[in-house]
């Protein structure tokens, strides 16, 4: 944890120095993409979240990204991930980012470097692509689209693919055995996109050696959830 706090101090100091030089006004915001309860027929429900908080300027932002999954039946974290990164635009629609990632699910702590690119592709698909650098490197690709059904109702399909590059016994991943998450969430905008409750489905499946490890540990290689939750922006 000490390395994490030192890195936070260095990144924050860099951001403040850049802002002072540029003499730009400070901007900040929080976007909660998912804050939800996932229901499974085995009663092993999951509480999950995914949010970004940022502070900085149009040219350079400090971003805190947090994702987690908490199993209510067993009272333990399945995943718990926090990232602290600097993000700057490289074009009208894309930013590059670099920083650190801290994982500590199931009592295991790991610090990784992260580099990535984020933005909007054609037809307004939101794209995130990240490379995680450690003794057990991996990559993640996410794509999401928010489609208007009416002025107030939105349908948001999403796909996330995580690919480990090495065997990772601590996190129960097999080399090149991807984990895929697919979801669709139907939301209703209550307050000018600031508050959007939603319902939907969420499906997870592991492949290759990662699926074999799950089977060997008596766990399911795939899971289907019904979800209810809320998106927030402020």
JSON list of N, CA and C in Angstrom, two decimals, residues 1 38-39 47 53 57 78 85 101 107 128 134 141-144 151-153 157-158 160 165 174 182 187 198 200 217:
[
{"chain": "A", "resi": 1, "resn": "UNK", "atom": "N", "xyz": [0.82, -1.20, 0.00]},
{"chain": "A", "resi": 1, "resn": "UNK", "atom": "CA", "xyz": [0.00, 0.00, 0.00]},
{"chain": "A", "resi": 1, "resn": "UNK", "atom": "C", "xyz": [0.85, 1.26, 0.00]},
{"chain": "A", "resi": 38, "resn": "UNK", "atom": "N", "xyz": [-26.91, -7.75, -8.73]},
{"chain": "A", "resi": 38, "resn": "UNK", "atom": "CA", "xyz": [-27.04, -8.80, -9.73]},
{"chain": "A", "resi": 38, "resn": "UNK", "atom": "C", "xyz": [-27.63, -10.05, -9.06]},
{"chain": "A", "resi": 39, "resn": "UNK", "atom": "N", "xyz": [-28.75, -10.51, -9.60]},
{"chain": "A", "resi": 39, "resn": "UNK", "atom": "CA", "xyz": [-29.47, -11.64, -9.02]},
{"chain": "A", "resi": 39, "resn": "UNK", "atom": "C", "xyz": [-29.23, -12.89, -9.85]},
{"chain": "A", "resi": 47, "resn": "UNK", "atom": "N", "xyz": [-23.25, -7.59, -5.51]},
{"chain": "A", "resi": 47, "resn": "UNK", "atom": "CA", "xyz": [-23.36, -6.13, -5.56]},
{"chain": "A", "resi": 47, "resn": "UNK", "atom": "C", "xyz": [-22.15, -5.61, -6.32]},
{"chain": "A", "resi": 53, "resn": "UNK", "atom": "N", "xyz": [-14.07, 9.19, -11.17]},
{"chain": "A", "resi": 53, "resn": "UNK", "atom": "CA", "xyz": [-14.07, 10.52, -10.59]},
{"chain": "A", "resi": 53, "resn": "UNK", "atom": "C", "xyz": [-12.85, 11.25, -11.13]},
{"chain": "A", "resi": 57, "resn": "UNK", "atom": "N", "xyz": [-8.10, 19.70, -15.85]},
{"chain": "A", "resi": 57, "resn": "UNK", "atom": "CA", "xyz": [-8.45, 20.66, -16.89]},
{"chain": "A", "resi": 57, "resn": "UNK", "atom": "C", "xyz": [-8.80, 19.89, -18.16]},
{"chain": "A", "resi": 78, "resn": "UNK", "atom": "N", "xyz": [-15.34, -10.61, -4.89]},
{"chain": "A", "resi": 78, "resn": "UNK", "atom": "CA", "xyz": [-14.87, -11.40, -6.02]},
{"chain": "A", "resi": 78, "resn": "UNK", "atom": "C", "xyz": [-13.81, -10.62, -6.78]},
{"chain": "A", "resi": 85, "resn": "UNK", "atom": "N", "xyz": [-4.96, 7.50, -12.60]},
{"chain": "A", "resi": 85, "resn": "UNK", "atom": "CA", "xyz": [-4.30, 7.72, -13.88]},
{"chain": "A", "resi": 85, "resn": "UNK", "atom": "C", "xyz": [-4.36, 9.19, -14.30]},
{"chain": "A", "resi": 101, "resn": "UNK", "atom": "N", "xyz": [-2.65, 0.68, -11.20]},
{"chain": "A", "resi": 101, "resn": "UNK", "atom": "CA", "xyz": [-3.84, -0.08, -10.84]},
{"chain": "A", "resi": 101, "resn": "UNK", "atom": "C", "xyz": [-3.53, -0.90, -9.59]},
{"chain": "A", "resi": 107, "resn": "UNK", "atom": "N", "xyz": [-8.17, -10.81, -0.50]},
{"chain": "A", "resi": 107, "resn": "UNK", "atom": "CA", "xyz": [-7.03, -10.59, 0.38]},
{"chain": "A", "resi": 107, "resn": "UNK", "atom": "C", "xyz": [-5.70, -10.45, -0.31]},
{"chain": "A", "resi": 128, "resn": "UNK", "atom": "N", "xyz": [-12.83, 1.67, -24.62]},
{"chain": "A", "resi": 128, "resn": "UNK", "atom": "CA", "xyz": [-11.74, 1.69, -23.64]},
{"chain": "A", "resi": 128, "resn": "UNK", "atom": "C", "xyz": [-10.82, 0.51, -23.94]},
{"chain": "A", "resi": 134, "resn": "UNK", "atom": "N", "xyz": [2.66, -5.83, -15.23]},
{"chain": "A", "resi": 134, "resn": "UNK", "atom": "CA", "xyz": [3.17, -6.36, -13.97]},
{"chain": "A", "resi": 134, "resn": "UNK", "atom": "C", "xyz": [3.87, -7.68, -14.28]},
{"chain": "A", "resi": 141, "resn": "UNK", "atom": "N", "xyz": [-10.40, -4.84, -23.08]},
{"chain": "A", "resi": 141, "resn": "UNK", "atom": "CA", "xyz": [-11.07, -4.07, -24.11]},
{"chain": "A", "resi": 141, "resn": "UNK", "atom": "C", "xyz": [-12.55, -3.98, -23.77]},
{"chain": "A", "resi": 142, "resn": "UNK", "atom": "N", "xyz": [-13.08, -2.74, -23.77]},
{"chain": "A", "resi": 142, "resn": "UNK", "atom": "CA", "xyz": [-14.48, -2.52, -23.45]},
{"chain": "A", "resi": 142, "resn": "UNK", "atom": "C", "xyz": [-15.13, -1.67, -24.55]},
{"chain": "A", "resi": 143, "resn": "UNK", "atom": "N", "xyz": [-16.37, -2.00, -24.86]},
{"chain": "A", "resi": 143, "resn": "UNK", "atom": "CA", "xyz": [-17.14, -1.20, -25.80]},
{"chain": "A", "resi": 143, "resn": "UNK", "atom": "C", "xyz": [-18.56, -1.09, -25.28]},
{"chain": "A", "resi": 144, "resn": "UNK", "atom": "N", "xyz": [-19.11, 0.12, -25.36]},
{"chain": "A", "resi": 144, "resn": "UNK", "atom": "CA", "xyz": [-20.45, 0.39, -24.83]},
{"chain": "A", "resi": 144, "resn": "UNK", "atom": "C", "xyz": [-21.16, 1.37, -25.75]},
{"chain": "A", "resi": 151, "resn": "UNK", "atom": "N", "xyz": [-37.09, 9.78, -25.68]},
{"chain": "A", "resi": 151, "resn": "UNK", "atom": "CA", "xyz": [-36.33, 10.89, -25.07]},
{"chain": "A", "resi": 151, "resn": "UNK", "atom": "C", "xyz": [-35.89, 10.58, -23.65]},
{"chain": "A", "resi": 152, "resn": "UNK", "atom": "N", "xyz": [-36.54, 9.61, -22.99]},
{"chain": "A", "resi": 152, "resn": "UNK", "atom": "CA", "xyz": [-36.24, 9.31, -21.60]},
{"chain": "A", "resi": 152, "resn": "UNK", "atom": "C", "xyz": [-35.73, 7.89, -21.39]},
{"chain": "A", "resi": 153, "resn": "UNK", "atom": "N", "xyz": [-35.98, 6.99, -22.31]},
{"chain": "A", "resi": 153, "resn": "UNK", "atom": "CA", "xyz": [-35.60, 5.59, -22.14]},
{"chain": "A", "resi": 153, "resn": "UNK", "atom": "C", "xyz": [-34.37, 5.30, -22.98]},
{"chain": "A", "resi": 157, "resn": "UNK", "atom": "N", "xyz": [-26.18, -1.54, -24.36]},
{"chain": "A", "resi": 157, "resn": "UNK", "atom": "CA", "xyz": [-25.44, -2.80, -24.45]},
{"chain": "A", "resi": 157, "resn": "UNK", "atom": "C", "xyz": [-23.94, -2.56, -24.22]},
{"chain": "A", "resi": 158, "resn": "UNK", "atom": "N", "xyz": [-23.26, -3.58, -23.69]},
{"chain": "A", "resi": 158, "resn": "UNK", "atom": "CA", "xyz": [-21.83, -3.45, -23.40]},
{"chain": "A", "resi": 158, "resn": "UNK", "atom": "C", "xyz": [-21.14, -4.80, -23.51]},
{"chain": "A", "resi": 160, "resn": "UNK", "atom": "N", "xyz": [-17.16, -6.52, -22.45]},
{"chain": "A", "resi": 160, "resn": "UNK", "atom": "CA", "xyz": [-15.83, -6.37, -21.87]},
{"chain": "A", "resi": 160, "resn": "UNK", "atom": "C", "xyz": [-15.07, -7.68, -22.02]},
{"chain": "A", "resi": 165, "resn": "UNK", "atom": "N", "xyz": [-2.03, -12.68, -20.10]},
{"chain": "A", "resi": 165, "resn": "UNK", "atom": "CA", "xyz": [-0.94, -13.12, -20.98]},
{"chain": "A", "resi": 165, "resn": "UNK", "atom": "C", "xyz": [-0.10, -14.23, -20.37]},
{"chain": "A", "resi": 174, "resn": "UNK", "atom": "N", "xyz": [-5.79, -18.46, -16.53]},
{"chain": "A", "resi": 174, "resn": "UNK", "atom": "CA", "xyz": [-4.88, -19.23, -17.36]},
{"chain": "A", "resi": 174, "resn": "UNK", "atom": "C", "xyz": [-4.43, -18.39, -18.55]},
{"chain": "A", "resi": 182, "resn": "UNK", "atom": "N", "xyz": [-20.87, -9.63, -20.98]},
{"chain": "A", "resi": 182, "resn": "UNK", "atom": "CA", "xyz": [-21.80, -9.01, -21.92]},
{"chain": "A", "resi": 182, "resn": "UNK", "atom": "C", "xyz": [-23.03, -8.57, -21.14]},
{"chain": "A", "resi": 187, "resn": "UNK", "atom": "N", "xyz": [-32.66, 1.77, -19.18]},
{"chain": "A", "resi": 187, "resn": "UNK", "atom": "CA", "xyz": [-32.78, 2.79, -18.15]},
{"chain": "A", "resi": 187, "resn": "UNK", "atom": "C", "xyz": [-33.82, 3.84, -18.47]},
{"chain": "A", "resi": 198, "resn": "UNK", "atom": "N", "xyz": [-32.20, 1.59, -13.76]},
{"chain": "A", "resi": 198, "resn": "UNK", "atom": "CA", "xyz": [-32.25, 0.67, -14.89]},
{"chain": "A", "resi": 198, "resn": "UNK", "atom": "C", "xyz": [-32.46, -0.77, -14.41]},
{"chain": "A", "resi": 200, "resn": "UNK", "atom": "N", "xyz": [-31.82, -4.93, -16.25]},
{"chain": "A", "resi": 200, "resn": "UNK", "atom": "CA", "xyz": [-31.14, -5.54, -17.39]},
{"chain": "A", "resi": 200, "resn": "UNK", "atom": "C", "xyz": [-30.64, -6.93, -17.10]},
{"chain": "A", "resi": 217, "resn": "UNK", "atom": "N", "xyz": [-11.76, -25.83, -9.61]},
{"chain": "A", "resi": 217, "resn": "UNK", "atom": "CA", "xyz": [-12.03, -25.28, -8.28]},
{"chain": "A", "resi": 217, "resn": "UNK", "atom": "C", "xyz": [-13.51, -25.40, -7.90]}
]
